[in-house]
């Protein structure tokens, strides 16, 4: 497991090469991490610590990588204190640790016809999967959705690789006014139907995509985004139930057969630290002067 930064001096830390704000609370951050950039595969993720001193470890998916430049790109939504601190760092500053690539890569093969569904910032980690599915010869239909136009991410990147792109928004401000499950159902009803589908986004979206695909008899992979601490199978906080068995997202996943995942249990567990997280986010806003 390559570890791109094992020391607290700047020489070993990960420099922020570029930062772009994609929407009100979503940032695209590119950091130097040459070992990760050279070895990562679609579907893998990182664990990032912003501060070397007592920094919280947050899992972030890899949205893109440039092995020649030695950089990896993450898309970060400021949902908690650590992601707010990360998004507040300017270009040229350093992130204490970027650990990875973690997790199992996506199973990529020429299935023939594949549907890839991304919701919200789930569209960013979907991008390497779209690229990889296309590279091995699949016909790739992508569906990307968000609450509104301003919250759509990676539209141009996905468009450059997908054979078909369907955009949906909750309010109709871009593409169709629909949930992602609507076009998913239509694509699953085609003849021949898709041989594989992939859904990445909020748990509730993945739950309904999995149900839609399952009903149509189409296999569905989902990438789970649980709370994580160590990312190596030791702490147990990323525990989920899949097919009645306990699995750890960090080492057994992050991708699982969506038809087998107990999403209700996963969503209950993800709410465990909500009060503490709300408190820390509030304190962080005060410190950063954004409230
Ligand atoms: S993050 Fe600790 S076991 Fe997975």
Tab-separated table of C-alpha atoms and ligand atoms in Angstrom:
chain	number	residue	atom	x	y	z
A	1	UNK	CA	0.000	0.000	0.000
A	2	UNK	CA	1.880	3.098	-1.162
A	3	UNK	CA	1.928	5.911	1.356
A	4	UNK	CA	2.831	9.125	-0.345
A	5	UNK	CA	3.587	11.076	2.816
A	6	UNK	CA	5.055	9.587	5.914
A	7	UNK	CA	6.751	12.579	7.421
A	8	UNK	CA	5.571	15.926	8.677
A	9	UNK	CA	8.170	18.097	6.941
A	10	UNK	CA	6.925	19.853	3.776
A	11	UNK	CA	9.265	17.729	1.702
A	12	UNK	CA	7.066	14.702	2.342
A	13	UNK	CA	3.697	16.401	2.549
A	14	UNK	CA	1.302	16.676	-0.362
A	15	UNK	CA	1.284	20.053	-2.058
A	16	UNK	CA	-2.008	21.418	-3.371
A	17	UNK	CA	-1.317	22.075	-7.048
A	18	UNK	CA	-4.748	23.336	-8.063
A	19	UNK	CA	-8.051	24.118	-6.428
A	20	UNK	CA	-11.293	24.954	-8.174
A	21	UNK	CA	-14.679	25.657	-6.622
A	22	UNK	CA	-17.289	23.626	-8.506
A	23	UNK	CA	-20.347	24.798	-6.573
A	24	UNK	CA	-21.241	26.480	-3.272
A	25	UNK	CA	-19.779	23.699	-1.134
A	26	UNK	CA	-17.907	21.476	-3.590
A	27	UNK	CA	-14.219	21.841	-4.490
A	28	UNK	CA	-11.935	20.043	-6.906
A	29	UNK	CA	-8.513	19.730	-5.286
A	30	UNK	CA	-5.426	18.373	-7.055
A	31	UNK	CA	-2.494	17.325	-4.882
A	32	UNK	CA	0.978	15.991	-5.525
A	33	UNK	CA	0.988	12.241	-4.818
A	34	UNK	CA	3.178	10.559	-7.468
A	35	UNK	CA	3.074	6.992	-6.120
A	36	UNK	CA	-0.711	7.044	-5.887
A	37	UNK	CA	-1.071	8.687	-9.310
A	38	UNK	CA	1.030	5.916	-10.853
A	39	UNK	CA	-0.812	2.992	-9.275
A	40	UNK	CA	-4.444	3.960	-8.615
A	41	UNK	CA	-7.241	2.217	-10.469
A	42	UNK	CA	-10.883	3.142	-11.035
A	43	UNK	CA	-12.955	2.724	-7.882
A	44	UNK	CA	-10.159	3.209	-5.342
A	45	UNK	CA	-10.072	5.879	-2.659
A	46	UNK	CA	-7.777	7.844	-0.353
A	47	UNK	CA	-7.683	8.676	3.332
A	48	UNK	CA	-6.593	12.246	3.920
A	49	UNK	CA	-5.434	14.036	7.061
A	50	UNK	CA	-5.308	17.796	6.799
A	51	UNK	CA	-3.221	18.358	9.978
A	52	UNK	CA	-0.395	16.151	11.161
A	53	UNK	CA	-1.334	16.945	14.772
A	54	UNK	CA	-4.505	15.099	15.779
A	55	UNK	CA	-6.025	15.469	12.319
A	56	UNK	CA	-9.215	13.538	11.591
A	57	UNK	CA	-8.885	10.941	8.826
A	58	UNK	CA	-11.421	11.386	6.043
A	59	UNK	CA	-12.041	9.013	3.121
A	60	UNK	CA	-12.146	10.729	-0.277
A	61	UNK	CA	-12.597	9.129	-3.651
A	62	UNK	CA	-10.119	9.614	-6.470
A	63	UNK	CA	-11.815	11.513	-9.263
A	64	UNK	CA	-8.834	11.680	-11.617
A	65	UNK	CA	-5.074	11.210	-11.718
A	66	UNK	CA	-2.164	12.275	-13.887
A	67	UNK	CA	0.712	9.789	-13.585
A	68	UNK	CA	3.039	12.021	-15.611
A	69	UNK	CA	2.474	15.091	-13.450
A	70	UNK	CA	2.296	12.870	-10.350
A	71	UNK	CA	-1.000	14.312	-9.155
A	72	UNK	CA	-4.360	13.021	-7.976
A	73	UNK	CA	-7.634	14.922	-8.021
A	74	UNK	CA	-10.265	14.704	-5.305
A	75	UNK	CA	-13.707	16.252	-5.258
A	76	UNK	CA	-14.520	17.424	-1.765
A	77	UNK	CA	-17.876	18.457	-0.355
A	78	UNK	CA	-17.649	20.520	2.810
A	79	UNK	CA	-19.880	18.338	4.939
A	80	UNK	CA	-17.793	18.386	8.129
A	81	UNK	CA	-15.040	20.224	9.978
A	82	UNK	CA	-12.153	18.459	8.212
A	83	UNK	CA	-13.522	18.865	4.698
A	84	UNK	CA	-14.124	22.561	5.481
A	85	UNK	CA	-10.478	22.926	6.598
A	86	UNK	CA	-9.291	21.110	3.466
A	87	UNK	CA	-11.375	23.295	1.164
A	88	UNK	CA	-10.047	26.423	2.910
A	89	UNK	CA	-6.398	25.570	2.105
A	90	UNK	CA	-4.985	27.687	-0.731
A	91	UNK	CA	-3.065	26.420	-3.768
A	92	UNK	CA	0.596	25.949	-2.851
A	93	UNK	CA	-0.139	24.861	0.713
A	94	UNK	CA	0.237	21.315	2.004
A	95	UNK	CA	-1.965	18.452	3.193
A	96	UNK	CA	-0.343	16.383	5.953
A	97	UNK	CA	-1.141	12.879	4.669
A	98	UNK	CA	-2.667	11.340	1.602
A	99	UNK	CA	-2.880	7.590	2.072
A	100	UNK	CA	-3.764	5.260	-0.768
A	101	UNK	CA	-4.784	3.932	-3.144
A	102	UNK	CA	-7.139	2.024	-0.818
A	103	UNK	CA	-9.942	-0.426	-1.499
A	104	UNK	CA	-10.474	-2.828	-4.353
A	105	UNK	CA	-10.529	-1.494	-7.902
A	106	UNK	CA	-13.765	-1.677	-9.868
A	107	UNK	CA	-14.254	-4.899	-11.802
A	108	UNK	CA	-13.795	-3.696	-15.377
A	109	UNK	CA	-14.552	-5.929	-18.337
A	110	UNK	CA	-16.205	-5.714	-21.709
A	111	UNK	CA	-19.795	-6.388	-20.650
A	112	UNK	CA	-21.135	-4.934	-23.900
A	113	UNK	CA	-23.648	-2.375	-22.642
A	114	UNK	CA	-23.058	-0.677	-19.296
A	115	UNK	CA	-25.074	2.037	-17.536
A	116	UNK	CA	-23.185	4.318	-15.135
A	117	UNK	CA	-25.236	6.474	-12.743
A	118	UNK	CA	-23.791	9.346	-10.698
A	119	UNK	CA	-25.674	11.488	-8.196
A	120	UNK	CA	-24.311	14.743	-6.735
A	121	UNK	CA	-20.571	14.517	-6.151
A	122	UNK	CA	-20.820	10.764	-6.729
A	123	UNK	CA	-20.415	11.739	-10.382
A	124	UNK	CA	-16.719	12.512	-9.706
A	125	UNK	CA	-15.670	8.974	-8.627
A	126	UNK	CA	-17.918	7.636	-11.408
A	127	UNK	CA	-15.715	9.369	-13.989
A	128	UNK	CA	-12.719	6.957	-13.806
A	129	UNK	CA	-15.177	4.058	-14.058
A	130	UNK	CA	-16.787	5.540	-17.188
A	131	UNK	CA	-13.294	6.012	-18.662
A	132	UNK	CA	-12.224	2.449	-17.813
A	133	UNK	CA	-15.486	0.837	-19.011
A	134	UNK	CA	-15.187	2.731	-22.296
A	135	UNK	CA	-11.490	1.866	-22.697
A	136	UNK	CA	-12.242	-1.882	-22.760
A	137	UNK	CA	-14.908	-1.483	-25.447
A	138	UNK	CA	-18.235	-1.131	-23.644
A	139	UNK	CA	-21.094	0.958	-24.931
A	140	UNK	CA	-21.425	3.299	-21.942
A	141	UNK	CA	-24.639	5.161	-21.161
A	142	UNK	CA	-24.156	7.642	-18.318
A	143	UNK	CA	-26.856	9.246	-16.223
A	144	UNK	CA	-25.811	12.128	-14.002
A	145	UNK	CA	-28.110	13.910	-11.622
A	146	UNK	CA	-28.155	16.680	-9.042
A	147	UNK	CA	-30.680	18.802	-7.194
A	148	UNK	CA	-30.070	21.680	-9.628
A	149	UNK	CA	-27.838	22.813	-12.513
A	150	UNK	CA	-25.244	24.494	-10.253
A	151	UNK	CA	-24.675	21.239	-8.390
A	152	UNK	CA	-23.846	19.121	-11.448
A	153	UNK	CA	-20.167	18.146	-11.517
A	154	UNK	CA	-17.892	16.544	-14.122
A	155	UNK	CA	-20.473	16.871	-16.906
A	156	UNK	CA	-17.866	17.707	-19.581
A	157	UNK	CA	-15.485	14.959	-18.503
A	158	UNK	CA	-18.208	12.300	-18.564
A	159	UNK	CA	-19.530	13.592	-21.897
A	160	UNK	CA	-16.060	13.139	-23.426
A	161	UNK	CA	-16.109	9.374	-22.735
A	162	UNK	CA	-19.728	8.199	-22.540
A	163	UNK	CA	-21.550	7.073	-25.688
A	164	UNK	CA	-24.762	8.531	-24.283
A	165	UNK	CA	-25.239	11.079	-21.516
A	166	UNK	CA	-28.539	11.779	-19.790
A	167	UNK	CA	-28.674	14.700	-17.375
A	168	UNK	CA	-31.408	15.002	-14.783
A	169	UNK	CA	-32.086	17.568	-12.070
A	170	UNK	CA	-34.682	17.636	-9.302
A	171	UNK	CA	-35.827	21.127	-10.298
A	172	UNK	CA	-35.480	20.809	-14.094
A	173	UNK	CA	-32.841	23.581	-14.280
A	174	UNK	CA	-30.687	21.290	-16.490
A	175	UNK	CA	-31.639	18.235	-18.533
A	176	UNK	CA	-34.783	16.354	-17.573
A	177	UNK	CA	-36.727	17.118	-14.411
A	178	UNK	CA	-36.473	13.660	-12.930
A	179	UNK	CA	-34.673	11.421	-10.500
A	180	UNK	CA	-31.852	9.272	-11.882
A	181	UNK	CA	-33.980	6.150	-11.450
A	182	UNK	CA	-36.352	7.268	-14.225
A	183	UNK	CA	-33.838	7.087	-17.131
A	184	UNK	CA	-32.199	4.094	-15.442
A	185	UNK	CA	-35.505	2.236	-15.658
A	186	UNK	CA	-35.856	3.211	-19.336
A	187	UNK	CA	-32.331	2.048	-20.207
A	188	UNK	CA	-32.886	-1.219	-18.342
A	189	UNK	CA	-36.016	-1.793	-20.445
A	190	UNK	CA	-34.066	-1.641	-23.730
A	191	UNK	CA	-33.371	-4.697	-25.821
A	192	UNK	CA	-30.724	-5.858	-25.353
A	193	UNK	CA	-30.717	-4.656	-21.788
A	194	UNK	CA	-27.542	-3.492	-20.046
A	195	UNK	CA	-25.296	-6.312	-18.876
A	196	UNK	CA	-24.041	-4.241	-15.941
A	197	UNK	CA	-24.891	-1.030	-14.092
A	198	UNK	CA	-22.908	1.062	-11.634
A	199	UNK	CA	-24.393	3.631	-9.239
A	200	UNK	CA	-22.482	6.092	-7.060
A	201	UNK	CA	-24.086	8.844	-5.030
A	202	UNK	CA	-25.983	9.439	-1.804
A	203	UNK	CA	-27.015	6.177	-0.083
A	204	UNK	CA	-30.701	6.791	-0.708
A	205	UNK	CA	-30.034	7.222	-4.428
A	206	UNK	CA	-27.965	4.043	-4.560
A	207	UNK	CA	-30.698	2.189	-2.679
A	208	UNK	CA	-33.310	3.110	-5.294
A	209	UNK	CA	-30.956	2.569	-8.251
A	210	UNK	CA	-30.185	-0.900	-6.894
A	211	UNK	CA	-33.902	-1.659	-6.533
A	212	UNK	CA	-34.616	-0.385	-10.076
A	213	UNK	CA	-31.822	-2.406	-11.655
A	214	UNK	CA	-32.671	-5.504	-9.623
A	215	UNK	CA	-36.305	-5.342	-10.696
A	216	UNK	CA	-35.194	-5.221	-14.340
A	217	UNK	CA	-32.812	-8.130	-13.842
A	218	UNK	CA	-29.722	-5.973	-14.422
A	219	UNK	CA	-26.702	-6.494	-12.132
A	220	UNK	CA	-25.786	-3.368	-10.145
A	221	UNK	CA	-22.555	-2.342	-8.455
A	222	UNK	CA	-22.602	0.430	-5.861
A	223	UNK	CA	-19.661	2.226	-4.252
A	224	UNK	CA	-20.339	2.780	-0.547
A	225	UNK	CA	-19.281	5.948	1.216
A	226	UNK	CA	-19.467	5.074	4.902
A	227	UNK	CA	-17.628	6.715	7.786
A	228	UNK	CA	-14.043	5.421	7.942
A	229	UNK	CA	-11.145	5.832	10.343
A	230	UNK	CA	-8.167	3.596	9.637
A	231	UNK	CA	-9.177	2.390	6.171
A	232	UNK	CA	-7.392	-0.904	6.726
A	233	UNK	CA	-10.044	-3.151	8.285
A	234	UNK	CA	-9.169	-2.613	11.955
A	235	UNK	CA	-11.586	-0.104	13.511
A	236	UNK	CA	-14.847	-1.598	12.285
A	237	UNK	CA	-16.639	1.706	11.785
A	238	UNK	CA	-17.189	1.115	8.051
A	239	UNK	CA	-19.141	-2.078	8.780
A	240	UNK	CA	-22.071	-2.853	6.462
A	241	UNK	CA	-24.327	-5.820	5.891
A	242	UNK	CA	-24.198	-7.321	2.409
A	243	UNK	CA	-26.161	-10.453	1.618
A	244	UNK	CA	-26.685	-10.993	5.357
A	245	UNK	CA	-22.943	-10.958	6.049
A	246	UNK	CA	-20.824	-8.326	7.769
A	247	UNK	CA	-18.389	-6.606	5.429
A	248	UNK	CA	-15.927	-3.753	5.865
A	249	UNK	CA	-16.205	-1.140	3.146
A	250	UNK	CA	-12.512	-0.199	3.331
A	251	UNK	CA	-11.077	-3.642	2.668
A	252	UNK	CA	-13.967	-5.682	1.239
A	253	UNK	CA	-15.255	-2.778	-0.886
A	254	UNK	CA	-15.869	-0.014	-1.530
A	255	UNK	CA	-17.921	-1.648	-4.294
A	256	UNK	CA	-20.546	-4.260	-3.614
A	257	UNK	CA	-23.455	-5.926	-5.330
A	258	UNK	CA	-26.121	-3.248	-4.822
A	259	UNK	CA	-28.901	-5.829	-4.795
A	260	UNK	CA	-27.384	-7.365	-1.638
A	261	UNK	CA	-26.595	-4.226	0.404
A	262	UNK	CA	-28.695	-3.412	3.474
A	263	UNK	CA	-28.917	0.324	2.793
A	264	UNK	CA	-31.293	1.066	5.704
A	265	UNK	CA	-28.798	-0.353	8.174
A	266	UNK	CA	-25.967	1.577	6.520
A	267	UNK	CA	-27.878	4.874	6.637
A	268	UNK	CA	-28.722	4.347	10.329
A	269	UNK	CA	-25.052	3.777	11.127
A	270	UNK	CA	-23.982	6.847	9.142
A	271	UNK	CA	-26.219	9.048	11.343
A	272	UNK	CA	-24.405	7.910	14.515
A	273	UNK	CA	-21.997	10.862	14.695
A	274	UNK	CA	-24.305	13.487	13.227
A	275	UNK	CA	-24.676	15.586	16.405
A	276	UNK	CA	-20.928	15.648	17.010
A	277	UNK	CA	-20.274	16.465	13.364
A	278	UNK	CA	-22.818	19.317	13.408
A	279	UNK	CA	-21.099	20.741	16.490
A	280	UNK	CA	-17.584	20.480	14.990
A	281	UNK	CA	-18.750	22.026	11.723
A	282	UNK	CA	-20.217	24.978	13.606
A	283	UNK	CA	-16.972	25.495	15.581
A	284	UNK	CA	-14.962	25.213	12.367
A	285	UNK	CA	-17.107	27.849	10.626
A	286	UNK	CA	-16.488	30.240	13.533
A	287	UNK	CA	-12.711	29.615	13.364
A	288	UNK	CA	-12.596	30.029	9.582
A	289	UNK	CA	-14.736	33.156	9.812
A	290	UNK	CA	-17.378	31.763	7.467
A	291	UNK	CA	-20.294	32.203	9.843
B	1	LIG	S1	-12.336	2.136	8.221
B	1	LIG	FE1	-11.825	0.986	9.945
B	1	LIG	S2	-12.413	-1.032	9.428
B	1	LIG	FE2	-12.824	0.123	7.663
